[in-house]
Amino acid sequence: MHLQSIRARLTFWYTSLLTVTLLVLGGAAYGLLSYSLSHEVDAALNGVATTLAERSHDNSVSIPPAEIEEMFRRFFGFSPWDRYYERLDPFGHRDPREPKSPQQRPPLSKEALNNASQGIPTFETVEGLEPYPVRLVTMPVMEGHRVINLIQVGMSLQSVSETRVRFLLIMGGVLPLGLLLAGVGGWLLARRALEPVARMTEAAQRIGAEHLADRLEETGAGDELDHLAKTLNEMLGRLDAAFSQIRQFSASASHELQTPLTILKGELEVALRSPRSLQEYRDVLNSSLEEVDRIAQLVEGLLLLSRAEAGVLKMDQQPVDLTQLLEEVHARLKLLADSRSVELRLGPTELISILGDRERLRRLLMNLTDNAIKYTEQGGSVTLSLQGDENWASVLVADTGIGIPQDEQEKIFQPFYRTDEARSQVQNGTGLGLCIARSIAVAHDGAIQVDSTPGLGSTFRVLIPVQKEMSSVRNF
Ligand code: ADP
């Protein structure tokens, strides 16, 4: 049998189990039948032999008594006197007074003679007297403690053997038939039970990347298959969401790349249309360089994000002095802040070192500080500070800028997401900065939280775990 399918395997196991059960039950029934048949034969022989033994005290009564012979014939269909009946003296010799019987004499074994001399009856099965075995009882006839005669009564086991054979024949015929019926029934039952699985497979094959909105049919029965359909549907839902996110991401990425490329192309085309002065060429090249920088920045950001997403973003595990890093970021962006008339302050800092990638962490803090300066109007301020406890180091970048509406505070971490307010105020954002910053924090087993009130300002909090072995380096 081709056992690849669950259906075939179920049927095979079911039928095998049934075969074993039926064989065991059949064997037990056969054993019981044989036992009770032999028991009945022995009981009948014992009854006849005992009656004969009692009667043989009275020599006047003919042996066998007519009524016993009649009874025997009625119940067993024959009489043992036709074949196996003998009355012997205590030493096993035939009573000379007995009429010479034409039948075959039953044998007298040494064991039976020995038992009889002690007053014990012996039951034996003797082969070879006729085609079927003969069951024989040798019964001592007692007078007080003395054995005066031996009585032997035998009976052919033909009907017992025939009953046994009949039983085996019936079993031999019924068993395969029962198994065949059970096998076919099992096969049909398994098909019925697995029908929903086949339907699900078919439906799942239909659902490709193009039809991720399709769902498997849920029966609502609450059984295992319904549960499976629900689970698969939930998985399809997640896949659908992931696919549309990827689609959205590539569409946004191409759009973001297309804008600087179009500007670049336009500027170069205009420059080439007619002869220009050296200064004009310089201006065009400078402007083009800005666009190329923007494209490079975008591509680098996308690459970093895709690596982070694939879990192959390589991170150093070196001790990083966060205070020093914050001072460095402050120093680097001070000029930019000044140029926009935004005050960049270095607030209270604790001396905290963590294990991490210095370059990536600097990029994270630069992104946040750059945003804070970008989205703060003239006269506002941005404060960098550092706090910590046994477990976490937290860097705070607080500004008095435009703020972020409550319902967008989680969305701003998605790639290319920008608030309307930000779009209207700052043109040159890529929408990747916060997404990259969060990826870097997560790669350090950390997180970024935001707390903001539109019109009042925002505070970004970067949480980085302090390694146990590093906590001793705190406040050095
Ligand atoms: P970008 O700044 O290039 O637009 P980011 O990913 O860094 O991209 O930021 C995503 C969006 O989050 C910004 O467009 C802006 O809407 C919002 N945002 C980020 N930082 C601030 C901030 N300090 N204040 C107000 N809005 C902010």
Short mmCIF file of C-alpha atoms and ligand atoms in Angstrom, two decimals:
data_model
loop_
_atom_site.label_atom_id
_atom_site.label_comp_id
_atom_site.label_asym_id
_atom_site.label_seq_id
_atom_site.Cartn_x
_atom_site.Cartn_y
_atom_site.Cartn_z
CA MET A 1 0.00 0.00 0.00
CA HIS A 2 1.16 3.51 -0.80
CA LEU A 3 1.50 4.88 2.71
CA GLN A 4 2.36 8.49 1.88
CA SER A 5 -1.10 9.83 2.62
CA ILE A 6 -2.49 10.13 6.13
CA ARG A 7 -5.65 8.47 4.88
CA ALA A 8 -3.78 5.32 3.77
CA ARG A 9 -1.79 5.28 7.00
CA LEU A 10 -4.88 5.67 9.14
CA THR A 11 -6.63 2.85 7.31
CA PHE A 12 -3.54 0.65 7.56
CA TRP A 13 -3.13 1.19 11.31
CA TYR A 14 -6.80 0.84 11.96
CA THR A 15 -7.03 -2.45 10.04
CA SER A 16 -3.82 -3.79 11.62
CA LEU A 17 -5.12 -3.02 15.08
CA LEU A 18 -8.41 -4.66 14.30
CA THR A 19 -6.63 -7.76 12.90
CA VAL A 20 -4.57 -8.15 16.06
CA THR A 21 -7.65 -7.61 18.26
CA LEU A 22 -9.72 -10.12 16.32
CA LEU A 23 -6.90 -12.69 16.32
CA VAL A 24 -6.43 -12.36 20.07
CA LEU A 25 -10.17 -12.53 20.71
CA GLY A 26 -10.58 -15.45 18.25
CA GLY A 27 -7.68 -17.31 19.91
CA ALA A 28 -9.20 -16.75 23.35
CA ALA A 29 -12.64 -17.88 22.13
CA TYR A 30 -11.12 -20.99 20.54
CA GLY A 31 -9.26 -21.83 23.76
CA LEU A 32 -12.40 -21.39 25.85
CA LEU A 33 -14.45 -23.48 23.44
CA SER A 34 -11.89 -26.33 23.49
CA TYR A 35 -11.67 -26.18 27.24
CA SER A 36 -15.43 -26.28 27.80
CA LEU A 37 -15.91 -29.07 25.23
CA SER A 38 -13.25 -31.27 26.90
CA HIS A 39 -14.69 -30.42 30.27
CA GLU A 40 -18.15 -31.52 29.16
CA VAL A 41 -16.83 -34.76 27.70
CA ASP A 42 -14.95 -35.56 30.92
CA ALA A 43 -18.01 -34.73 33.03
CA ALA A 44 -20.19 -37.03 30.89
CA LEU A 45 -17.62 -39.86 31.03
CA ASN A 46 -17.24 -39.39 34.76
CA GLY A 47 -21.04 -39.51 35.24
CA VAL A 48 -21.40 -42.69 33.21
CA ALA A 49 -18.38 -44.39 34.80
CA THR A 50 -19.55 -43.50 38.33
CA THR A 51 -23.05 -44.85 37.70
CA LEU A 52 -21.63 -48.02 36.20
CA ALA A 53 -19.24 -48.41 39.10
CA GLU A 54 -22.11 -48.11 41.57
CA ARG A 55 -24.20 -50.59 39.68
CA SER A 56 -21.44 -53.12 39.19
CA HIS A 57 -21.73 -54.07 42.91
CA ASP A 58 -24.97 -55.67 41.92
CA ASN A 59 -23.87 -58.41 39.51
CA SER A 60 -27.48 -59.17 38.64
CA VAL A 61 -27.94 -55.88 36.89
CA SER A 62 -26.92 -56.04 33.31
CA ILE A 63 -24.07 -53.84 32.28
CA PRO A 64 -24.60 -51.48 30.63
CA PRO A 65 -28.00 -50.57 32.07
CA ALA A 66 -30.40 -49.90 29.31
CA GLU A 67 -31.47 -46.45 30.50
CA ILE A 68 -27.86 -45.16 30.64
CA GLU A 69 -27.16 -46.45 27.19
CA GLU A 70 -30.35 -44.77 26.00
CA MET A 71 -29.36 -41.51 27.67
CA PHE A 72 -25.94 -41.66 26.05
CA ARG A 73 -27.42 -42.24 22.64
CA ARG A 74 -29.81 -39.35 23.01
CA PHE A 75 -27.19 -36.84 24.06
CA PHE A 76 -24.14 -37.90 22.08
CA GLY A 77 -25.71 -39.70 19.14
CA PHE A 78 -23.92 -42.99 19.88
CA SER A 79 -23.23 -45.26 22.81
CA PRO A 80 -19.73 -45.95 24.15
CA TRP A 81 -20.68 -49.60 24.53
CA ASP A 82 -20.67 -49.82 20.75
CA ARG A 83 -16.98 -49.29 20.99
CA TYR A 84 -15.26 -48.55 24.26
CA TYR A 85 -16.55 -50.15 27.38
CA GLU A 86 -14.67 -52.69 29.53
CA ARG A 87 -15.00 -54.21 32.97
CA LEU A 88 -11.71 -55.51 34.36
CA ASP A 89 -10.56 -57.13 37.55
CA PRO A 90 -8.39 -55.07 39.97
CA PHE A 91 -5.24 -56.21 38.06
CA GLY A 92 -6.51 -55.07 34.72
CA HIS A 93 -7.58 -58.53 33.39
CA ARG A 94 -10.79 -58.94 31.57
CA ASP A 95 -13.61 -60.46 33.62
CA PRO A 96 -14.04 -63.97 32.11
CA ARG A 97 -17.77 -63.74 32.89
CA GLU A 98 -18.12 -60.81 30.50
CA PRO A 99 -19.38 -61.71 27.08
CA LYS A 100 -16.53 -61.42 24.60
CA SER A 101 -17.00 -58.08 22.94
CA PRO A 102 -16.39 -57.80 19.22
CA GLN A 103 -15.14 -54.25 19.60
CA GLN A 104 -11.67 -52.99 19.94
CA ARG A 105 -10.53 -53.07 23.56
CA PRO A 106 -9.44 -49.77 25.03
CA PRO A 107 -5.83 -49.85 26.28
CA LEU A 108 -5.04 -49.77 29.99
CA SER A 109 -2.02 -47.63 30.79
CA LYS A 110 0.30 -48.33 33.71
CA GLU A 111 -0.54 -44.96 35.18
CA ALA A 112 -4.31 -45.64 35.03
CA LEU A 113 -3.80 -49.08 36.69
CA ASN A 114 -1.60 -47.55 39.34
CA ASN A 115 -4.08 -44.71 40.05
CA ALA A 116 -6.97 -47.17 40.18
CA SER A 117 -5.19 -49.33 42.77
CA GLN A 118 -5.18 -46.20 44.96
CA GLY A 119 -8.87 -45.53 44.22
CA ILE A 120 -8.23 -42.63 41.83
CA PRO A 121 -9.95 -42.38 38.41
CA THR A 122 -7.76 -41.52 35.40
CA PHE A 123 -8.73 -39.54 32.31
CA GLU A 124 -6.62 -40.07 29.19
CA THR A 125 -6.74 -39.20 25.52
CA VAL A 126 -5.79 -42.16 23.39
CA GLU A 127 -4.73 -41.83 19.77
CA GLY A 128 -4.67 -44.47 17.05
CA LEU A 129 -7.84 -46.41 17.93
CA GLU A 130 -9.75 -44.68 15.18
CA PRO A 131 -9.19 -41.64 12.95
CA TYR A 132 -10.12 -39.33 15.87
CA PRO A 133 -8.64 -39.41 19.39
CA VAL A 134 -10.62 -41.22 22.09
CA ARG A 135 -11.18 -39.85 25.59
CA LEU A 136 -11.02 -42.67 28.12
CA VAL A 137 -11.78 -42.86 31.84
CA THR A 138 -10.54 -45.72 34.02
CA MET A 139 -12.66 -45.80 37.17
CA PRO A 140 -11.99 -48.13 40.14
CA VAL A 141 -15.05 -49.87 41.67
CA MET A 142 -14.57 -49.77 45.44
CA GLU A 143 -15.91 -51.89 48.24
CA GLY A 144 -14.83 -50.18 51.40
CA HIS A 145 -11.14 -49.49 50.79
CA ARG A 146 -10.74 -52.39 48.43
CA VAL A 147 -10.75 -52.20 44.64
CA ILE A 148 -12.93 -54.96 43.32
CA ASN A 149 -13.21 -53.97 39.67
CA LEU A 150 -12.04 -51.44 37.08
CA ILE A 151 -14.46 -49.85 34.68
CA GLN A 152 -13.27 -48.26 31.46
CA VAL A 153 -15.54 -46.04 29.42
CA GLY A 154 -14.27 -44.27 26.30
CA MET A 155 -15.75 -41.86 23.89
CA SER A 156 -14.59 -40.70 20.48
CA LEU A 157 -13.65 -37.03 20.30
CA GLN A 158 -14.92 -36.87 16.72
CA SER A 159 -17.74 -34.43 17.45
CA VAL A 160 -15.41 -32.27 19.59
CA SER A 161 -12.82 -32.15 16.80
CA GLU A 162 -15.51 -31.42 14.25
CA THR A 163 -16.90 -28.57 16.37
CA ARG A 164 -13.41 -27.13 16.69
CA VAL A 165 -12.79 -27.35 12.96
CA ARG A 166 -16.19 -25.77 12.29
CA PHE A 167 -15.31 -22.92 14.62
CA LEU A 168 -11.96 -22.41 12.87
CA LEU A 169 -13.64 -22.49 9.46
CA ILE A 170 -16.20 -19.90 10.54
CA MET A 171 -13.48 -17.71 12.01
CA GLY A 172 -11.32 -18.16 8.89
CA GLY A 173 -14.21 -17.00 6.72
CA VAL A 174 -15.63 -14.27 8.92
CA LEU A 175 -12.32 -12.68 9.94
CA PRO A 176 -11.08 -11.68 6.44
CA LEU A 177 -14.58 -10.56 5.51
CA GLY A 178 -14.86 -8.45 8.67
CA LEU A 179 -11.41 -7.01 8.07
CA LEU A 180 -12.25 -6.21 4.48
CA LEU A 181 -15.43 -4.42 5.52
CA ALA A 182 -13.63 -2.60 8.35
CA GLY A 183 -10.80 -1.63 5.97
CA VAL A 184 -13.18 -0.21 3.37
CA GLY A 185 -15.19 1.49 6.13
CA GLY A 186 -12.00 2.94 7.64
CA TRP A 187 -10.87 4.19 4.23
CA LEU A 188 -14.20 5.93 3.61
CA LEU A 189 -14.27 7.32 7.15
CA ALA A 190 -10.72 8.67 6.85
CA ARG A 191 -11.66 10.28 3.53
CA ARG A 192 -14.64 11.95 5.15
CA ALA A 193 -12.60 13.11 8.12
CA LEU A 194 -9.79 14.46 5.94
CA GLU A 195 -12.01 16.07 3.33
CA PRO A 196 -11.65 19.52 4.94
CA VAL A 197 -7.86 19.10 4.81
CA ALA A 198 -8.04 18.40 1.08
CA ARG A 199 -10.24 21.47 0.64
CA MET A 200 -7.80 23.54 2.68
CA THR A 201 -4.83 22.31 0.62
CA GLU A 202 -6.65 23.24 -2.57
CA ALA A 203 -7.54 26.68 -1.25
CA ALA A 204 -4.00 27.24 0.07
CA GLN A 205 -2.58 26.32 -3.35
CA ARG A 206 -4.81 28.96 -4.92
CA ILE A 207 -3.58 31.66 -2.52
CA GLY A 208 -0.34 33.01 -3.93
CA ALA A 209 1.42 36.31 -3.34
CA GLU A 210 -1.21 37.89 -5.60
CA HIS A 211 -4.22 36.66 -3.62
CA LEU A 212 -3.07 37.14 -0.06
CA ALA A 213 -6.38 38.78 0.82
CA ASP A 214 -8.18 35.45 0.21
CA ARG A 215 -8.94 33.33 3.27
CA LEU A 216 -9.56 29.64 3.95
CA GLU A 217 -13.10 28.58 4.74
CA GLU A 218 -13.73 28.32 8.49
CA THR A 219 -16.50 25.89 9.45
CA GLY A 220 -17.02 27.34 12.91
CA ALA A 221 -17.25 23.78 14.28
CA GLY A 222 -14.53 24.59 16.80
CA ASP A 223 -12.70 21.32 16.04
CA GLU A 224 -9.00 20.84 15.29
CA LEU A 225 -9.43 21.50 11.56
CA ASP A 226 -11.40 24.65 12.19
CA HIS A 227 -8.65 25.72 14.56
CA LEU A 228 -6.06 24.96 11.87
CA ALA A 229 -8.01 27.02 9.31
CA LYS A 230 -8.20 29.91 11.79
CA THR A 231 -4.47 29.71 12.51
CA LEU A 232 -3.63 29.63 8.79
CA ASN A 233 -5.95 32.59 8.19
CA GLU A 234 -4.22 34.56 10.93
CA MET A 235 -0.88 33.68 9.34
CA LEU A 236 -2.20 34.81 5.95
CA GLY A 237 -3.29 38.06 7.59
CA ARG A 238 0.22 38.63 8.91
CA LEU A 239 1.75 37.72 5.55
CA ASP A 240 -0.66 40.06 3.80
CA ALA A 241 0.30 42.89 6.15
CA ALA A 242 4.02 42.13 5.71
CA PHE A 243 3.69 42.00 1.91
CA SER A 244 1.83 45.31 1.72
CA GLN A 245 4.42 46.83 4.03
CA ILE A 246 7.16 45.65 1.69
CA ARG A 247 5.23 46.95 -1.33
CA GLN A 248 4.72 50.26 0.37
CA PHE A 249 8.37 50.37 1.38
CA SER A 250 9.63 49.75 -2.17
CA ALA A 251 7.14 52.26 -3.61
CA SER A 252 8.25 54.91 -1.09
CA ALA A 253 11.92 54.06 -1.60
CA SER A 254 11.67 54.38 -5.38
CA HIS A 255 9.73 57.60 -4.99
CA GLU A 256 12.30 59.05 -2.59
CA LEU A 257 15.11 58.10 -4.96
CA GLN A 258 13.29 59.35 -7.98
CA THR A 259 12.90 62.92 -6.67
CA PRO A 260 16.62 63.74 -6.29
CA LEU A 261 17.39 61.87 -9.51
CA THR A 262 14.83 63.96 -11.43
CA ILE A 263 16.23 67.16 -9.93
CA LEU A 264 19.76 66.04 -10.78
CA LYS A 265 18.80 65.16 -14.34
CA GLY A 266 16.91 68.47 -14.79
CA GLU A 267 19.83 70.55 -13.51
CA LEU A 268 22.34 68.77 -15.74
CA GLU A 269 20.11 69.03 -18.81
CA VAL A 270 19.57 72.76 -18.26
CA ALA A 271 23.31 73.27 -17.77
CA LEU A 272 24.09 71.46 -21.03
CA ARG A 273 21.47 73.24 -23.09
CA SER A 274 23.63 76.38 -23.72
CA PRO A 275 27.21 77.45 -22.93
CA ARG A 276 27.61 78.69 -19.31
CA SER A 277 30.20 80.62 -17.38
CA LEU A 278 32.64 78.75 -15.15
CA GLN A 279 30.82 79.97 -12.05
CA GLU A 280 27.49 78.73 -13.40
CA TYR A 281 29.00 75.29 -14.05
CA ARG A 282 30.39 75.29 -10.53
CA ASP A 283 26.97 76.13 -9.11
CA VAL A 284 25.32 73.34 -11.10
CA LEU A 285 27.98 70.86 -9.99
CA ASN A 286 27.60 71.91 -6.35
CA SER A 287 23.85 71.56 -6.53
CA SER A 288 24.21 68.18 -8.27
CA LEU A 289 26.61 67.08 -5.57
CA GLU A 290 23.97 67.88 -2.95
CA GLU A 291 21.47 65.69 -4.75
CA VAL A 292 24.05 62.90 -5.13
CA ASP A 293 24.75 63.20 -1.40
CA ARG A 294 21.05 62.87 -0.70
CA ILE A 295 20.79 59.80 -2.94
CA ALA A 296 23.86 58.27 -1.29
CA GLN A 297 22.40 58.99 2.14
CA LEU A 298 19.13 57.35 1.16
CA VAL A 299 20.77 54.28 -0.32
CA GLU A 300 23.02 53.90 2.71
CA GLY A 301 19.99 54.21 5.00
CA LEU A 302 18.03 51.65 3.01
CA LEU A 303 20.96 49.25 3.07
CA LEU A 304 21.32 49.62 6.82
CA LEU A 305 17.62 49.03 7.35
CA SER A 306 17.51 45.96 5.15
CA ARG A 307 20.51 44.54 7.01
CA ALA A 308 18.87 45.24 10.34
CA GLU A 309 15.67 43.63 9.09
CA ALA A 310 17.58 40.55 7.93
CA GLY A 311 19.34 40.41 11.30
CA VAL A 312 22.80 40.73 9.74
CA LEU A 313 23.58 44.23 10.98
CA LYS A 314 27.06 43.88 12.46
CA MET A 315 27.40 45.52 15.84
CA ASP A 316 30.58 46.02 17.80
CA GLN A 317 30.58 45.07 21.47
CA GLN A 318 33.07 47.60 22.79
CA PRO A 319 32.87 49.74 25.93
CA VAL A 320 31.35 53.07 24.94
CA ASP A 321 31.53 56.13 27.18
CA LEU A 322 28.10 57.66 26.61
CA THR A 323 29.02 60.98 28.24
CA GLN A 324 31.92 61.44 25.86
CA LEU A 325 29.72 60.43 22.95
CA LEU A 326 27.06 62.96 23.90
CA GLU A 327 29.71 65.71 24.18
CA GLU A 328 30.97 64.76 20.73
CA VAL A 329 27.46 64.95 19.21
CA HIS A 330 26.94 68.30 20.95
CA ALA A 331 30.19 69.65 19.56
CA ARG A 332 29.45 68.39 16.02
CA LEU A 333 25.94 69.83 15.78
CA LYS A 334 26.52 73.05 17.69
CA LEU A 335 27.35 74.98 14.53
CA LEU A 336 24.27 73.69 12.74
CA ALA A 337 22.09 74.67 15.70
CA ASP A 338 23.68 78.09 15.87
CA SER A 339 23.08 78.62 12.15
CA ARG A 340 19.38 78.06 12.80
CA SER A 341 19.34 80.14 15.94
CA VAL A 342 18.51 77.12 18.06
CA GLU A 343 20.32 76.74 21.36
CA LEU A 344 21.92 73.31 21.71
CA ARG A 345 22.57 72.63 25.38
CA LEU A 346 24.37 69.85 27.18
CA GLY A 347 22.29 69.14 30.27
CA PRO A 348 23.18 67.00 33.27
CA THR A 349 25.12 63.85 32.37
CA GLU A 350 26.09 60.92 34.53
CA LEU A 351 29.21 59.05 33.66
CA ILE A 352 27.95 55.87 32.12
CA SER A 353 29.66 53.32 29.94
CA ILE A 354 27.90 50.58 28.07
CA LEU A 355 28.90 47.79 25.71
CA GLY A 356 28.01 48.62 22.13
CA ASP A 357 28.91 49.96 18.72
CA ARG A 358 30.22 53.49 19.09
CA GLU A 359 29.78 54.48 15.43
CA ARG A 360 26.17 53.27 15.27
CA LEU A 361 25.30 54.88 18.59
CA ARG A 362 26.77 58.15 17.40
CA ARG A 363 24.64 57.89 14.28
CA LEU A 364 21.56 57.28 16.43
CA LEU A 365 22.22 60.31 18.62
CA MET A 366 23.10 62.47 15.61
CA ASN A 367 19.79 61.52 13.94
CA LEU A 368 17.79 62.44 17.03
CA THR A 369 19.68 65.68 17.69
CA ASP A 370 19.57 66.65 14.02
CA ASN A 371 15.77 66.10 14.02
CA ALA A 372 15.40 68.10 17.22
CA ILE A 373 17.26 71.04 15.66
CA LYS A 374 15.40 70.62 12.36
CA TYR A 375 11.94 70.62 13.92
CA THR A 376 12.57 73.47 16.38
CA GLU A 377 11.84 77.03 15.39
CA GLN A 378 14.30 79.89 15.78
CA GLY A 379 14.86 80.88 19.41
CA GLY A 380 14.03 77.38 20.64
CA SER A 381 16.38 75.03 22.41
CA VAL A 382 17.53 71.43 22.33
CA THR A 383 18.95 69.75 25.45
CA LEU A 384 21.01 66.57 25.54
CA SER A 385 21.26 64.75 28.86
CA LEU A 386 22.15 61.35 30.28
CA GLN A 387 20.67 59.44 33.21
CA GLY A 388 21.10 55.89 34.39
CA ASP A 389 20.42 53.21 36.94
CA GLU A 390 21.72 49.69 37.57
CA ASN A 391 20.04 48.32 34.45
CA TRP A 392 19.52 51.07 31.92
CA ALA A 393 21.35 54.05 30.53
CA SER A 394 18.95 56.62 29.09
CA VAL A 395 19.94 59.41 26.76
CA LEU A 396 17.40 62.22 26.50
CA VAL A 397 17.08 64.55 23.50
CA ALA A 398 14.53 67.22 24.43
CA ASP A 399 13.46 70.09 22.22
CA THR A 400 11.00 72.97 22.32
CA GLY A 401 9.96 72.35 18.72
CA ILE A 402 6.82 71.70 16.74
CA GLY A 403 5.97 68.45 18.58
CA ILE A 404 4.23 65.35 17.23
CA PRO A 405 0.49 64.60 17.45
CA GLN A 406 -0.32 61.74 19.85
CA ASP A 407 -1.70 59.42 17.16
CA GLU A 408 1.47 59.74 15.05
CA GLN A 409 4.01 59.17 17.79
CA GLU A 410 4.36 55.47 16.90
CA LYS A 411 4.04 55.94 13.13
CA ILE A 412 7.06 58.26 12.88
CA PHE A 413 9.28 55.20 13.40
CA GLN A 414 7.98 53.62 10.17
CA PRO A 415 10.18 54.12 7.12
CA PHE A 416 9.36 57.24 5.08
CA TYR A 417 6.68 58.41 7.49
CA ARG A 418 6.67 62.18 8.04
CA THR A 419 4.07 64.31 9.77
CA ASP A 420 2.29 66.96 7.71
CA GLU A 421 3.72 69.68 9.93
CA ALA A 422 7.26 68.39 9.35
CA ARG A 423 6.70 68.17 5.59
CA SER A 424 5.53 71.75 5.42
CA GLN A 425 8.45 73.05 7.49
CA VAL A 426 11.39 70.95 6.39
CA GLN A 427 11.70 69.80 2.81
CA ASN A 428 14.85 67.76 2.88
CA GLY A 429 13.88 64.96 5.28
CA THR A 430 14.13 61.35 4.13
CA GLY A 431 11.79 59.78 6.67
CA LEU A 432 14.38 57.08 7.42
CA GLY A 433 16.26 58.65 10.36
CA LEU A 434 14.03 57.47 13.21
CA CYS A 435 13.56 54.03 11.68
CA ILE A 436 17.35 53.61 11.52
CA ALA A 437 17.72 54.98 15.06
CA ARG A 438 15.22 52.44 16.41
CA SER A 439 16.94 49.57 14.54
CA ILE A 440 20.26 50.55 16.15
CA ALA A 441 18.68 50.76 19.62
CA VAL A 442 16.97 47.38 19.14
CA ALA A 443 20.25 45.83 17.94
CA HIS A 444 21.66 46.93 21.33
CA ASP A 445 18.68 45.23 23.08
CA GLY A 446 17.39 48.70 23.80
CA ALA A 447 14.47 50.92 22.75
CA ILE A 448 13.44 54.46 21.86
CA GLN A 449 10.47 56.17 23.49
CA VAL A 450 8.92 59.48 22.58
CA ASP A 451 6.98 61.93 24.69
CA SER A 452 5.67 64.95 22.82
CA THR A 453 3.09 67.73 22.92
CA PRO A 454 2.32 69.48 19.61
CA GLY A 455 3.44 73.10 19.77
CA LEU A 456 5.45 72.58 22.95
CA GLY A 457 8.17 70.15 22.03
CA SER A 458 9.33 66.55 22.09
CA THR A 459 11.58 64.41 24.23
CA PHE A 460 13.16 61.29 22.73
CA ARG A 461 14.51 58.79 25.26
CA VAL A 462 17.04 56.16 24.14
CA LEU A 463 17.28 53.20 26.52
CA ILE A 464 20.39 51.00 26.34
CA PRO A 465 20.93 48.14 28.80
CA VAL A 466 23.92 48.43 31.11
CA GLN A 467 25.70 45.06 31.14
CA LYS A 468 26.21 43.60 34.61
CA GLU A 469 29.97 43.63 34.25
CA MET A 470 29.75 47.23 33.06
CA SER A 471 27.75 48.57 36.00
CA SER A 472 30.94 48.54 38.04
CA VAL A 473 32.48 50.95 35.50
CA ARG A 474 29.67 53.45 36.13
CA ASN A 475 30.62 56.71 37.73
CA PHE A 476 34.32 56.10 37.33
P1 ADP B 1 13.06 62.95 8.60
O1 ADP B 1 13.45 63.76 9.76
O2 ADP B 1 14.10 62.80 7.60
O3 ADP B 1 11.74 63.34 8.02
P2 ADP B 1 12.86 60.86 10.55
O4 ADP B 1 12.65 59.43 10.40
O5 ADP B 1 14.07 61.30 11.27
O6 ADP B 1 12.80 61.45 9.10
O7 ADP B 1 11.60 61.46 11.26
C1 ADP B 1 10.34 61.05 10.86
C2 ADP B 1 9.31 62.10 11.22
O8 ADP B 1 9.17 62.20 12.60
C3 ADP B 1 9.68 63.47 10.81
O9 ADP B 1 9.35 63.72 9.49
C4 ADP B 1 8.84 64.30 11.74
O10 ADP B 1 7.53 64.36 11.28
C5 ADP B 1 8.86 63.52 13.00
N1 ADP B 1 9.90 63.95 13.94
C6 ADP B 1 11.09 63.39 14.21
N2 ADP B 1 11.76 64.04 15.16
C7 ADP B 1 10.97 65.07 15.53
C8 ADP B 1 11.09 66.13 16.49
N3 ADP B 1 12.18 66.25 17.25
N4 ADP B 1 10.07 66.99 16.58
C9 ADP B 1 8.98 66.88 15.83
N5 ADP B 1 8.78 65.90 14.91
C10 ADP B 1 9.77 65.03 14.76
#
